Structures are given as C-alpha cells and as structure tokens.
C-alpha cells in the first residue's frame, strides 16, 4: 500500500498555475526526495498535503486517508516540518513539545515519555529546558523534527528543512532523517532544491514549474552522471 | 477528551507566551490607567451624569468609565491577538495549530478562549488598581463580571480573527486603529452614556446603540453591579456568533487564505 499518494493534482493562484497534474506515490518506509528549483511548486504541494489549502482537482491520500474527506484521520498520521520555523521563541523546548503533544491528544506520562524519546533520538535531551530563543538554527530544526515525531506518524513531510543551516548542521539533519526512515519504517517526503541531500538509493520526484519531470529511484534518474548534472539538464531543458 | 486536552494546552501556551512578554502586560495596563487617572479625572467636571440603571445614586465619571475601559482592554487585546495571528501565520505557528487532527472550528474557538482569558486577567488587574485608587464596585460585582468579560472577550477576539483572515495588510496597526478600534470605541457607550449621545444627534445615538462594542460594555457595566442585561447579552452573543462564523469561513482551506507561494 502506498503511504502517500498524490493523483492528478492541480492548483492555481488566480491565473497563475502552481501545480499542473502532479501525480506520484511513495511506498511505506521509503525516503522520497522532492527535488525542484525555487518556484517549482513544492511549498504549494506541502500546503495541499497538510490541508492548509484545498485543491479543486485531484486527490491526496495519507496512509489511505483522503485529506479532503477524512482530514483528521490523515492529519493524525502525518508529521510535518514546515519551511519557516514554527516554534514560539519564548517557550522552552519541553514546553513547545508538550503543547504539540496535547494538540494530538497526548498528555501526562505518555506525553512525557514520548517527548524524552523524541529528544533522545535527535540528541536534544539536555536542551529540554532551554528557551527556543537560545537555540541555534540547527537545534531549532531538530526540535521541530522531534516534535513531529511525538504522535508516531506514518508519514513525515519536511519542506526544505535545511534552509538557512550551515553545512555540518545540514548534513546532520539529513542523516538524522535518513536514519529515522531506516530504523522506524517511517515514510518520508523531503522537499529540497539541493541535490547533495539526496542519496542514490532514495526515491526521487523531480518537480519543475508545477509538473513532475521524473519519478524513480535517484540512481536510475541520474544514470551514469552525477545527480546534480542530470537535474540541471532536466530543468535546463524545459526552462 | 482530546478536545479538552487541546483547549488546556492552547490556553497554557498563550499564558506562557504572555508571561514571556512582560512589557506587553505593562503596556496593556498603562493605556486604560491613563484614561482613568488623567482623562476621567479631568473630564469629571465637564460631564454631568444622571441616575440611570444600573446606578442607584449619582456617580463620578471615573465610576462610569470603568466598564468602558475594561472593554478597551478587551478590544485592544482582541485586535492585538489578530495582529499576532497574522504574524503567527508568517511564523507558522498557526499552521501547526491548524494541522492538529481536530475540527478547525474547535481549534479557532480554543484560540479565542485562550485570548479572552488573558484579556480577563488584565481586566482584573486593572479593576484591582482602580480599587486601590478608590473606585470600588460591589464585591459580588467582581464575580458576576467574569462571564460578561468572557463574552466580550470572545466577541472582540472573534472580530479580530475574522479581520486577520480577510485583511491582508493587518501588520499595519495604524490602519486597525483608525478603521476598527477608534470607531468602535468612540461610537459606543464606553465614554458617554447613550442618552447623552442622543442629545448630540439621533443618528449618532443609533450608530452607538447598534455597535456591538456598546452591547459588550453595557453587559459588563450591569454585571459589575450583579445585574443582568438580557438585550446586551443577546446582542453580544449574536455578534460573537456572526464574527466567529466569518472567521471560520475565512480560515476555510478552500478559500486559500493561508497561502504561501512556492
């Protein structure tokens, strides 16, 4: 069964077409990179996947739940890391996580246990009582990933989660999420415009100007070339 | 149960954020206190007040203006929280809230309750300072005022929420001041009784009478004397319902108000 299925999705802002018939699906436990240059429609796709926008045409199913007809079931199975930071600067890491856990119906001992687990996983346990304001960009991101894990989602969506991070933090976050996918059989959709975040064994969807140019494993799409070359050729050809 | 867990968490978050911004707390108190200690004191001589319900004796202008200033706290906070919503939306915490697996109307309602509770805390701080200054309400009035302040807080919060979903340029606080806060506040019974307005002009009186802010202020005014004002409650609830419906409609994903091009 596909953990995430997008079929014939269309979206437009007024007369500007943002997504034009986007279809792809990700199998359970796979890491899928959504690669596209800026303006490709990645963020619009994320808004549709998370139900913040509603498409007039096309369908989205998360773990078998249609986002339009069963939004709550779909959202309950989904963990999201948005592109912009979504943390309250004046709250501590633990307070931020407790707030989110409660939004997903987790409280008391269960919430405390899950928060410890998630923070351990991301190496953030010792920072639990620090205010978000005091954290650097990389640690803020880790906090958001830990937060998205609390309700043990089946599908994790990350919209350019490494934007604004330095190279070591970027590599660390990318590795963390790949490991998560390997260890927990969680399905991941990772949007990026940087080819070095994609491993050749990952599934890859290339999005450009609102259309899917390729959807396969990264090494098949890349062929004998480095992925960067193949990617630039693809978006260059149609530009 | 998850509904209740979420409500408590949303209130807690609002309270924690509030405690984190102490200057906001002080600023929110300074405004009504300046009106009370400076404007009202100076204005006392200029305005004669006759005995109208809920007052049983002649009252000073400072006493008259107290409910209006409670209303001012609710009004400013309602608008400020709508501004912070627009800011929140940019920062993304609204996205986090709206992607929780709960009905959207409930999430928005929880947000309003949280905002109203913070406003009420400010109102009580203000009432306490006024009491120390010598402006006393009947003791029971401080209790009966709570539900009235809650209704008023929800109504003005819902208005702010509706505005935040429709007005894109809400970052501009001056615009909100000119087009929402000033007309609502000055065209109400907050500063002058309605009969005084009627002397100035019938139309002015009628505008003031239909202003939902007037109804909220009158509701609080009567509640502070442990009296129940049914028309004021009815109008306030009706306005709350209307503003809330507008806000929920405004945040409907199909309308695409939360848009982010990418």
Tab-separated table of C-alpha atoms in Angstrom:
chain	number	residue	atom	x	y	z
A	1	UNK	CA	0.000	0.000	0.000
A	2	UNK	CA	1.234	3.489	-0.718
A	3	UNK	CA	1.833	5.544	2.382
A	4	UNK	CA	1.308	8.678	0.377
A	5	UNK	CA	-0.471	9.005	-2.918
A	6	UNK	CA	-0.933	12.163	-4.948
A	7	UNK	CA	-3.072	11.867	-8.041
A	8	UNK	CA	-3.598	14.386	-10.805
A	9	UNK	CA	-3.280	17.387	-8.503
A	10	UNK	CA	-3.973	20.826	-9.911
A	11	UNK	CA	-3.727	24.176	-8.162
A	12	UNK	CA	-3.652	27.758	-9.311
A	13	UNK	CA	-3.320	31.166	-7.651
A	14	UNK	CA	-5.688	33.254	-9.700
A	15	UNK	CA	-4.472	32.767	-13.250
A	16	UNK	CA	-1.002	31.562	-12.253
A	17	UNK	CA	-0.778	27.770	-12.424
A	18	UNK	CA	1.181	26.403	-9.450
A	19	UNK	CA	0.603	22.668	-9.904
A	20	UNK	CA	-0.433	21.092	-13.159
A	21	UNK	CA	-1.483	17.458	-12.896
A	22	UNK	CA	1.008	16.258	-10.280
A	23	UNK	CA	0.911	12.517	-9.550
A	24	UNK	CA	3.280	10.271	-7.595
A	25	UNK	CA	3.163	7.796	-4.756
A	26	UNK	CA	5.549	6.641	-2.043
A	27	UNK	CA	5.623	3.133	-0.615
A	28	UNK	CA	5.695	2.519	3.103
A	29	UNK	CA	9.072	3.044	4.762
A	30	UNK	CA	10.655	4.850	1.844
A	31	UNK	CA	12.605	8.078	1.809
A	32	UNK	CA	11.412	10.141	-1.107
A	33	UNK	CA	13.127	13.378	-2.064
A	34	UNK	CA	11.057	16.010	-3.806
A	35	UNK	CA	13.616	17.926	-5.799
A	36	UNK	CA	12.819	21.125	-7.592
A	37	UNK	CA	14.221	24.604	-8.128
A	38	UNK	CA	12.686	27.554	-6.270
A	39	UNK	CA	9.192	28.257	-7.536
A	40	UNK	CA	8.654	24.681	-8.711
A	41	UNK	CA	5.501	24.345	-6.591
A	42	UNK	CA	6.970	22.441	-3.645
A	43	UNK	CA	5.506	24.653	-0.953
A	44	UNK	CA	2.108	24.744	-2.625
A	45	UNK	CA	2.201	20.954	-2.705
A	46	UNK	CA	3.008	20.917	1.013
A	47	UNK	CA	0.131	23.258	1.804
A	48	UNK	CA	-2.194	20.919	-0.083
A	49	UNK	CA	-0.734	17.800	1.578
A	50	UNK	CA	-1.280	19.317	5.025
A	51	UNK	CA	-4.791	20.522	4.257
A	52	UNK	CA	-3.923	24.212	4.654
A	53	UNK	CA	-5.044	24.660	1.080
A	54	UNK	CA	-7.691	22.624	-0.694
A	55	UNK	CA	-7.332	21.632	-4.338
A	56	UNK	CA	-10.343	21.772	-6.606
A	57	UNK	CA	-8.986	18.967	-8.736
A	58	UNK	CA	-7.008	15.865	-7.830
A	59	UNK	CA	-6.612	13.717	-4.751
A	60	UNK	CA	-4.237	13.200	-1.833
A	61	UNK	CA	-4.234	10.140	0.427
A	62	UNK	CA	-2.091	9.853	3.550
A	63	UNK	CA	-1.841	6.278	4.890
A	64	UNK	CA	-5.017	5.530	2.983
A	65	UNK	CA	-6.961	8.539	4.293
A	66	UNK	CA	-8.153	11.155	1.851
A	67	UNK	CA	-7.108	14.626	3.054
A	68	UNK	CA	-10.370	16.153	1.888
A	69	UNK	CA	-12.918	13.640	3.137
A	70	UNK	CA	-11.045	12.393	6.215
A	71	UNK	CA	-8.804	15.326	7.132
A	72	UNK	CA	-8.495	14.465	10.809
A	73	UNK	CA	-7.521	10.826	10.214
A	74	UNK	CA	-4.992	11.949	7.603
A	75	UNK	CA	-3.513	14.669	9.833
A	76	UNK	CA	-3.250	12.272	12.774
A	77	UNK	CA	-0.981	10.010	10.701
A	78	UNK	CA	1.191	12.850	9.445
A	79	UNK	CA	4.198	14.629	10.941
A	80	UNK	CA	5.104	17.978	9.408
A	81	UNK	CA	8.170	20.190	9.461
A	82	UNK	CA	7.363	23.450	7.708
A	83	UNK	CA	9.900	25.517	5.852
A	84	UNK	CA	9.650	28.553	8.139
A	85	UNK	CA	10.281	27.994	11.801
A	86	UNK	CA	7.054	27.395	13.697
A	87	UNK	CA	8.359	27.453	17.264
A	88	UNK	CA	7.468	30.002	19.941
A	89	UNK	CA	10.701	31.733	20.874
A	90	UNK	CA	9.623	32.411	24.451
A	91	UNK	CA	8.761	28.794	25.234
A	92	UNK	CA	11.275	26.159	26.272
A	93	UNK	CA	11.894	23.110	24.111
A	94	UNK	CA	9.921	20.916	26.522
A	95	UNK	CA	7.023	23.378	26.690
A	96	UNK	CA	6.839	23.540	22.892
A	97	UNK	CA	6.751	19.771	22.663
A	98	UNK	CA	4.153	19.408	25.410
A	99	UNK	CA	1.917	21.901	23.606
A	100	UNK	CA	2.158	19.965	20.362
A	101	UNK	CA	1.649	16.590	22.088
A	102	UNK	CA	-1.579	17.912	23.613
A	103	UNK	CA	-2.808	19.053	20.202
A	104	UNK	CA	-2.542	15.396	19.237
A	105	UNK	CA	-4.315	14.238	22.386
A	106	UNK	CA	-1.207	13.158	24.298
A	107	UNK	CA	-0.813	14.307	27.884
A	108	UNK	CA	0.668	13.318	31.249
A	109	UNK	CA	3.051	10.362	31.439
A	110	UNK	CA	2.520	9.280	27.833
A	111	UNK	CA	3.435	12.715	26.541
A	112	UNK	CA	6.457	12.962	28.880
A	113	UNK	CA	7.734	9.575	27.730
A	114	UNK	CA	7.297	10.350	24.045
A	115	UNK	CA	8.984	13.750	24.474
A	116	UNK	CA	12.016	12.141	26.148
A	117	UNK	CA	12.206	9.521	23.402
A	118	UNK	CA	11.983	12.058	20.608
A	119	UNK	CA	14.541	14.386	22.193
A	120	UNK	CA	16.936	11.459	22.757
A	121	UNK	CA	16.540	10.440	19.161
A	122	UNK	CA	17.574	13.901	17.964
A	123	UNK	CA	20.255	14.356	20.634
A	124	UNK	CA	18.357	17.242	22.227
A	125	UNK	CA	17.543	15.836	25.680
A	126	UNK	CA	19.921	18.101	27.591
A	127	UNK	CA	18.386	21.195	25.943
A	128	UNK	CA	14.809	20.406	27.001
A	129	UNK	CA	14.663	23.261	29.489
A	130	UNK	CA	16.304	25.850	27.239
A	131	UNK	CA	14.240	28.541	25.612
A	132	UNK	CA	13.898	28.205	21.851
A	133	UNK	CA	15.278	31.743	21.520
A	134	UNK	CA	18.605	30.486	22.898
A	135	UNK	CA	18.934	27.658	20.341
A	136	UNK	CA	20.861	27.897	17.081
A	137	UNK	CA	19.186	27.168	13.740
A	138	UNK	CA	20.215	23.526	13.643
A	139	UNK	CA	18.888	22.821	17.117
A	140	UNK	CA	15.638	24.607	16.365
A	141	UNK	CA	15.188	22.346	13.368
A	142	UNK	CA	15.943	19.267	15.447
A	143	UNK	CA	13.334	20.415	17.958
A	144	UNK	CA	10.784	20.661	15.158
A	145	UNK	CA	11.649	17.192	13.881
A	146	UNK	CA	11.412	15.776	17.412
A	147	UNK	CA	8.057	17.497	17.751
A	148	UNK	CA	6.788	15.970	14.512
A	149	UNK	CA	7.668	12.503	15.827
A	150	UNK	CA	5.660	12.706	19.062
A	151	UNK	CA	2.435	11.221	17.729
A	152	UNK	CA	4.374	8.494	15.842
A	153	UNK	CA	3.211	9.462	12.374
A	154	UNK	CA	3.247	7.027	9.471
A	155	UNK	CA	4.316	9.733	7.060
A	156	UNK	CA	6.739	12.571	7.706
A	157	UNK	CA	6.650	15.642	5.495
A	158	UNK	CA	9.593	18.064	5.551
A	159	UNK	CA	9.536	21.214	3.447
A	160	UNK	CA	13.125	22.326	2.765
A	161	UNK	CA	14.100	21.637	6.378
A	162	UNK	CA	17.755	22.592	5.896
A	163	UNK	CA	17.167	26.116	4.594
A	164	UNK	CA	19.411	28.589	6.373
A	165	UNK	CA	21.591	25.977	8.093
A	166	UNK	CA	25.361	25.695	7.804
A	167	UNK	CA	26.913	22.673	6.080
A	168	UNK	CA	27.537	20.485	9.162
A	169	UNK	CA	24.021	21.117	10.565
A	170	UNK	CA	22.554	20.421	7.141
A	171	UNK	CA	24.390	17.111	6.846
A	172	UNK	CA	23.430	16.135	10.405
A	173	UNK	CA	19.714	16.801	9.853
A	174	UNK	CA	19.736	14.992	6.506
A	175	UNK	CA	21.414	11.959	8.116
A	176	UNK	CA	19.058	12.014	11.089
A	177	UNK	CA	16.011	11.781	8.898
A	178	UNK	CA	17.500	9.095	6.648
A	179	UNK	CA	18.276	7.056	9.776
A	180	UNK	CA	14.762	7.583	11.056
A	181	UNK	CA	13.411	6.187	7.845
A	182	UNK	CA	15.712	3.123	8.049
A	183	UNK	CA	15.100	2.434	11.756
A	184	UNK	CA	11.391	3.032	12.105
A	185	UNK	CA	9.950	2.230	8.683
A	186	UNK	CA	8.537	5.722	8.581
A	187	UNK	CA	7.746	7.133	5.159
A	188	UNK	CA	9.448	10.437	4.431
A	189	UNK	CA	8.808	13.124	1.857
A	190	UNK	CA	11.730	15.539	1.888
A	191	UNK	CA	11.483	18.648	-0.264
A	192	UNK	CA	14.726	20.298	-1.296
A	193	UNK	CA	16.435	22.164	-4.099
A	194	UNK	CA	19.866	20.740	-3.204
A	195	UNK	CA	20.940	17.522	-4.890
A	196	UNK	CA	23.562	16.691	-2.256
A	197	UNK	CA	20.781	15.922	0.224
A	198	UNK	CA	19.545	13.077	-1.967
A	199	UNK	CA	21.129	9.614	-1.687
A	200	UNK	CA	21.239	7.450	-4.776
A	201	UNK	CA	19.098	4.806	-3.064
A	202	UNK	CA	16.322	7.325	-2.302
A	203	UNK	CA	13.155	7.601	-4.285
A	204	UNK	CA	13.142	10.862	-6.190
A	205	UNK	CA	10.444	13.056	-7.649
A	206	UNK	CA	11.631	15.974	-9.737
A	207	UNK	CA	9.169	18.855	-9.817
A	208	UNK	CA	9.565	21.777	-12.168
A	209	UNK	CA	7.090	24.540	-13.000
A	210	UNK	CA	4.290	22.613	-11.351
A	211	UNK	CA	4.865	19.380	-13.247
A	212	UNK	CA	6.579	16.085	-12.413
A	213	UNK	CA	9.567	15.629	-14.760
A	214	UNK	CA	10.719	12.301	-13.322
A	215	UNK	CA	9.735	9.869	-10.603
A	216	UNK	CA	12.003	6.903	-9.879
A	217	UNK	CA	14.939	5.925	-7.677
A	218	UNK	CA	17.652	8.567	-7.696
A	219	UNK	CA	20.327	6.357	-9.251
A	220	UNK	CA	18.074	5.453	-12.169
A	221	UNK	CA	17.220	9.090	-12.776
A	222	UNK	CA	20.879	10.096	-12.520
A	223	UNK	CA	22.112	7.246	-14.739
A	224	UNK	CA	25.887	7.429	-15.130
A	225	UNK	CA	26.051	11.164	-14.400
A	226	UNK	CA	26.178	12.822	-11.020
A	227	UNK	CA	22.625	13.633	-9.905
A	228	UNK	CA	23.416	17.343	-9.993
A	229	UNK	CA	24.219	17.156	-13.728
A	230	UNK	CA	21.127	15.142	-14.561
A	231	UNK	CA	18.945	17.507	-12.528
A	232	UNK	CA	20.319	20.655	-14.144
A	233	UNK	CA	19.949	19.167	-17.583
A	234	UNK	CA	16.346	18.292	-16.906
A	235	UNK	CA	15.262	21.656	-15.547
A	236	UNK	CA	17.512	23.451	-18.015
A	237	UNK	CA	15.980	21.720	-20.994
A	238	UNK	CA	12.495	22.777	-20.125
A	239	UNK	CA	13.375	26.216	-18.801
B	1	UNK	CA	-11.117	14.139	25.663
B	2	UNK	CA	-8.611	15.224	23.020
B	3	UNK	CA	-10.781	18.351	22.572
B	4	UNK	CA	-10.298	19.266	26.208
B	5	UNK	CA	-6.580	18.373	26.239
B	6	UNK	CA	-6.075	20.670	23.263
B	7	UNK	CA	-8.066	23.513	24.853
B	8	UNK	CA	-5.977	23.417	28.032
B	9	UNK	CA	-2.745	23.266	26.021
B	10	UNK	CA	-3.723	26.232	23.852
B	11	UNK	CA	-4.593	28.305	26.935
B	12	UNK	CA	-1.317	27.287	28.600
B	13	UNK	CA	0.682	28.274	25.550
B	14	UNK	CA	-0.994	31.666	25.384
B	15	UNK	CA	-0.311	32.201	29.092
B	16	UNK	CA	3.336	31.153	28.770
B	17	UNK	CA	3.859	33.471	25.820
B	18	UNK	CA	2.214	36.251	27.754
B	19	UNK	CA	4.405	35.762	30.796
B	20	UNK	CA	7.381	35.810	28.437
B	21	UNK	CA	6.444	39.310	27.281
B	22	UNK	CA	6.144	41.356	30.431
B	23	UNK	CA	6.340	44.670	28.628
B	24	UNK	CA	3.138	43.743	26.805
B	25	UNK	CA	1.403	43.253	30.153
B	26	UNK	CA	2.521	46.633	31.439
B	27	UNK	CA	1.631	48.387	28.172
B	28	UNK	CA	-1.819	46.863	28.192
B	29	UNK	CA	-2.412	48.263	31.684
B	30	UNK	CA	-0.936	51.691	31.124
B	31	UNK	CA	-3.478	52.555	28.423
B	32	UNK	CA	-6.692	52.230	30.481
B	33	UNK	CA	-4.963	53.643	33.556
B	34	UNK	CA	-4.003	56.816	31.704
B	35	UNK	CA	-7.620	57.179	30.598
B	36	UNK	CA	-8.836	56.621	34.134
B	37	UNK	CA	-6.346	58.738	36.035
B	38	UNK	CA	-5.926	61.570	33.535
B	39	UNK	CA	-8.819	61.755	31.099
B	40	UNK	CA	-11.586	60.784	33.513
B	41	UNK	CA	-10.264	62.976	36.300
B	42	UNK	CA	-10.141	65.976	34.007
B	43	UNK	CA	-13.466	65.196	32.385
B	44	UNK	CA	-15.363	64.767	35.665
B	45	UNK	CA	-16.230	68.440	35.873
B	46	UNK	CA	-17.375	68.681	32.265
B	47	UNK	CA	-19.905	65.901	32.223
B	48	UNK	CA	-22.964	65.644	34.437
B	49	UNK	CA	-24.399	62.201	34.800
B	50	UNK	CA	-27.964	61.497	35.809
B	51	UNK	CA	-29.024	58.364	37.616
B	52	UNK	CA	-29.546	55.622	35.072
B	53	UNK	CA	-29.521	51.855	35.577
B	54	UNK	CA	-27.552	50.065	36.871
B	55	UNK	CA	-26.502	53.023	39.052
B	56	UNK	CA	-28.662	53.844	42.065
B	57	UNK	CA	-27.007	57.117	43.060
B	58	UNK	CA	-25.103	59.898	41.390
B	59	UNK	CA	-21.765	58.540	40.328
B	60	UNK	CA	-18.490	60.152	39.420
B	61	UNK	CA	-17.250	59.966	35.872
B	62	UNK	CA	-14.438	57.644	36.967
B	63	UNK	CA	-17.016	55.082	38.025
B	64	UNK	CA	-18.934	55.471	34.789
B	65	UNK	CA	-15.895	54.923	32.622
B	66	UNK	CA	-14.659	51.709	34.315
B	67	UNK	CA	-16.687	49.225	32.185
B	68	UNK	CA	-15.702	51.097	29.042
B	69	UNK	CA	-12.049	50.809	29.959
B	70	UNK	CA	-12.464	47.077	30.635
B	71	UNK	CA	-13.973	46.994	27.142
B	72	UNK	CA	-10.944	48.900	25.863
B	73	UNK	CA	-8.646	46.204	27.244
B	74	UNK	CA	-10.722	43.507	25.543
B	75	UNK	CA	-10.839	45.488	22.299
B	76	UNK	CA	-7.115	46.191	22.098
B	77	UNK	CA	-6.253	42.621	23.029
B	78	UNK	CA	-8.696	41.216	20.502
B	79	UNK	CA	-7.110	43.313	17.773
B	80	UNK	CA	-3.586	42.690	19.007
B	81	UNK	CA	-4.116	38.945	19.013
B	82	UNK	CA	-5.398	39.202	15.461
B	83	UNK	CA	-2.219	41.052	14.564
B	84	UNK	CA	-0.205	38.354	16.262
B	85	UNK	CA	-2.218	35.848	14.243
B	86	UNK	CA	-1.039	37.413	11.037
B	87	UNK	CA	2.461	37.387	12.465
B	88	UNK	CA	1.897	33.834	13.728
B	89	UNK	CA	0.804	32.836	10.318
B	90	UNK	CA	4.047	34.108	8.904
B	91	UNK	CA	5.959	32.379	11.633
B	92	UNK	CA	3.958	29.286	11.055
B	93	UNK	CA	2.525	28.519	14.492
B	94	UNK	CA	-0.943	28.987	13.061
B	95	UNK	CA	-0.044	26.238	10.590
B	96	UNK	CA	0.935	23.980	13.463
B	97	UNK	CA	-2.381	24.692	15.156
B	98	UNK	CA	-4.433	24.114	12.022
B	99	UNK	CA	-2.706	20.831	11.171
B	100	UNK	CA	-3.749	19.317	14.501
B	101	UNK	CA	-6.206	16.450	13.979
B	102	UNK	CA	-9.201	18.374	15.344
B	103	UNK	CA	-12.021	20.247	13.663
B	104	UNK	CA	-10.877	23.660	12.560
B	105	UNK	CA	-13.773	25.457	14.249
B	106	UNK	CA	-12.744	23.939	17.578
B	107	UNK	CA	-9.096	24.955	17.165
B	108	UNK	CA	-10.078	28.524	16.330
B	109	UNK	CA	-12.533	28.619	19.225
B	110	UNK	CA	-9.831	27.382	21.638
B	111	UNK	CA	-7.541	30.125	20.397
B	112	UNK	CA	-10.272	32.693	21.137
B	113	UNK	CA	-10.919	31.342	24.627
B	114	UNK	CA	-7.189	31.484	25.364
B	115	UNK	CA	-7.008	35.093	24.187
B	116	UNK	CA	-10.107	36.057	26.182
B	117	UNK	CA	-8.702	34.556	29.378
B	118	UNK	CA	-5.509	36.593	29.056
B	119	UNK	CA	-7.630	39.722	28.495
B	120	UNK	CA	-9.732	38.962	31.560
B	121	UNK	CA	-6.612	38.632	33.700
B	122	UNK	CA	-5.661	42.123	32.554
B	123	UNK	CA	-9.145	43.440	33.296
B	124	UNK	CA	-8.966	42.127	36.849
B	125	UNK	CA	-5.531	43.656	37.347
B	126	UNK	CA	-6.966	46.947	36.121
B	127	UNK	CA	-10.003	46.655	38.411
B	128	UNK	CA	-7.699	45.931	41.339
B	129	UNK	CA	-5.591	49.033	40.670
B	130	UNK	CA	-8.787	51.094	40.290
B	131	UNK	CA	-9.994	49.730	43.615
B	132	UNK	CA	-6.759	50.703	45.315
B	133	UNK	CA	-7.191	54.171	43.761
B	134	UNK	CA	-10.616	54.304	45.381
B	135	UNK	CA	-13.025	53.253	42.656
B	136	UNK	CA	-14.929	50.377	44.199
B	137	UNK	CA	-17.562	48.116	42.717
B	138	UNK	CA	-19.812	45.924	44.855
B	139	UNK	CA	-17.749	42.881	45.862
B	140	UNK	CA	-20.154	40.447	44.197
B	141	UNK	CA	-19.801	42.506	41.018
B	142	UNK	CA	-16.223	41.349	40.597
B	143	UNK	CA	-17.533	37.779	40.401
B	144	UNK	CA	-20.553	38.414	38.187
B	145	UNK	CA	-18.409	40.456	35.809
B	146	UNK	CA	-16.446	37.347	34.823
B	147	UNK	CA	-18.985	35.816	32.404
B	148	UNK	CA	-19.675	39.254	30.920
B	149	UNK	CA	-15.962	39.857	30.324
B	150	UNK	CA	-15.692	36.386	28.797
B	151	UNK	CA	-18.490	37.095	26.320
B	152	UNK	CA	-16.976	40.480	25.474
B	153	UNK	CA	-13.515	38.965	25.098
B	154	UNK	CA	-14.776	36.205	22.825
B	155	UNK	CA	-16.738	38.662	20.710
B	156	UNK	CA	-13.828	41.042	20.129
B	157	UNK	CA	-11.388	38.151	19.691
B	158	UNK	CA	-13.673	36.655	17.039
B	159	UNK	CA	-13.807	40.035	15.299
B	160	UNK	CA	-10.016	40.174	15.275
B	161	UNK	CA	-9.808	36.611	13.995
B	162	UNK	CA	-12.233	37.388	11.194
B	163	UNK	CA	-10.257	40.517	10.299
B	164	UNK	CA	-6.980	38.592	10.294
B	165	UNK	CA	-8.345	36.212	7.699
B	166	UNK	CA	-9.696	38.926	5.422
B	167	UNK	CA	-7.396	41.894	5.755
B	168	UNK	CA	-4.005	41.129	4.288
B	169	UNK	CA	-2.318	44.326	5.404
B	170	UNK	CA	-3.134	43.941	9.066
B	171	UNK	CA	0.519	44.341	10.018
B	172	UNK	CA	-0.276	47.995	9.833
B	173	UNK	CA	-1.535	48.690	13.326
B	174	UNK	CA	-2.332	52.302	12.484
B	175	UNK	CA	-4.880	51.081	9.949
B	176	UNK	CA	-6.571	48.898	12.532
B	177	UNK	CA	-6.545	51.813	14.992
B	178	UNK	CA	-8.191	54.181	12.533
B	179	UNK	CA	-10.705	51.874	10.982
B	180	UNK	CA	-11.608	49.460	13.769
B	181	UNK	CA	-10.511	50.441	17.250
B	182	UNK	CA	-11.298	54.195	17.195
B	183	UNK	CA	-14.751	53.950	15.592
B	184	UNK	CA	-15.736	51.046	17.806
B	185	UNK	CA	-14.532	52.726	20.970
B	186	UNK	CA	-15.711	56.291	20.383
B	187	UNK	CA	-19.046	55.322	18.824
B	188	UNK	CA	-20.049	53.412	21.927
B	189	UNK	CA	-21.277	53.924	25.469
B	190	UNK	CA	-17.748	53.490	26.797
B	191	UNK	CA	-17.121	57.208	27.327
B	192	UNK	CA	-20.610	58.756	27.337
B	193	UNK	CA	-23.998	57.262	28.130
B	194	UNK	CA	-26.271	56.661	25.171
B	195	UNK	CA	-28.796	59.303	26.267
B	196	UNK	CA	-26.013	61.858	26.156
B	197	UNK	CA	-25.297	60.757	22.588
B	198	UNK	CA	-28.977	61.200	21.752
B	199	UNK	CA	-28.681	64.868	22.756
B	200	UNK	CA	-25.888	65.223	20.238
B	201	UNK	CA	-27.876	63.622	17.447
B	202	UNK	CA	-30.316	60.828	16.764
B	203	UNK	CA	-28.153	59.185	14.102
B	204	UNK	CA	-25.126	59.220	16.352
B	205	UNK	CA	-27.180	57.586	19.086
B	206	UNK	CA	-28.436	54.889	16.730
B	207	UNK	CA	-24.974	54.089	15.445
B	208	UNK	CA	-23.738	53.788	19.019
B	209	UNK	CA	-26.695	51.609	20.002
B	210	UNK	CA	-26.093	49.031	17.249
B	211	UNK	CA	-22.337	48.954	17.806
B	212	UNK	CA	-21.655	45.506	19.300
B	213	UNK	CA	-18.934	47.074	21.439
B	214	UNK	CA	-21.625	49.186	23.186
B	215	UNK	CA	-23.514	45.992	23.980
B	216	UNK	CA	-20.419	44.335	25.426
B	217	UNK	CA	-19.648	47.409	27.549
B	218	UNK	CA	-23.240	47.592	28.837
B	219	UNK	CA	-23.160	43.883	29.627
B	220	UNK	CA	-20.041	44.429	31.734
B	221	UNK	CA	-21.486	47.621	33.289
B	222	UNK	CA	-24.579	45.798	34.559
B	223	UNK	CA	-22.631	42.689	35.565
B	224	UNK	CA	-20.308	44.800	37.725
B	225	UNK	CA	-23.428	45.626	39.774
B	226	UNK	CA	-24.556	41.992	39.732
B	227	UNK	CA	-27.352	42.865	37.320
B	228	UNK	CA	-28.312	41.010	34.210
B	229	UNK	CA	-28.830	42.873	30.950
B	230	UNK	CA	-30.589	40.485	28.605
B	231	UNK	CA	-30.624	42.634	25.442
B	232	UNK	CA	-26.907	43.359	25.833
B	233	UNK	CA	-26.177	39.670	26.310
B	234	UNK	CA	-28.346	38.728	23.337
B	235	UNK	CA	-26.690	41.253	21.027
B	236	UNK	CA	-23.202	40.349	22.236
B	237	UNK	CA	-23.776	36.634	21.692
B	238	UNK	CA	-25.290	37.274	18.292
B	239	UNK	CA	-22.289	39.369	17.273
B	240	UNK	CA	-19.908	36.727	18.672
B	241	UNK	CA	-21.642	34.047	16.603
B	242	UNK	CA	-21.538	36.173	13.470
B	243	UNK	CA	-17.869	37.138	13.848
B	244	UNK	CA	-16.923	33.549	14.662
B	245	UNK	CA	-18.767	32.212	11.618
B	246	UNK	CA	-16.971	34.796	9.498
B	247	UNK	CA	-13.604	33.782	10.972
B	248	UNK	CA	-14.191	30.058	10.405
B	249	UNK	CA	-15.247	30.796	6.866
B	250	UNK	CA	-12.170	32.983	6.432
B	251	UNK	CA	-9.902	30.139	7.505
B	252	UNK	CA	-11.544	27.596	5.211
B	253	UNK	CA	-8.711	25.952	3.231
B	254	UNK	CA	-10.777	26.003	0.051
B	255	UNK	CA	-10.726	29.803	0.202
B	256	UNK	CA	-6.968	29.629	0.340
B	257	UNK	CA	-6.379	32.448	2.831
B	258	UNK	CA	-3.337	30.668	4.194
B	259	UNK	CA	-1.418	30.796	1.019
B	260	UNK	CA	2.244	30.532	0.530
B	261	UNK	CA	3.544	30.562	-2.953
B	262	UNK	CA	6.431	28.259	-3.618
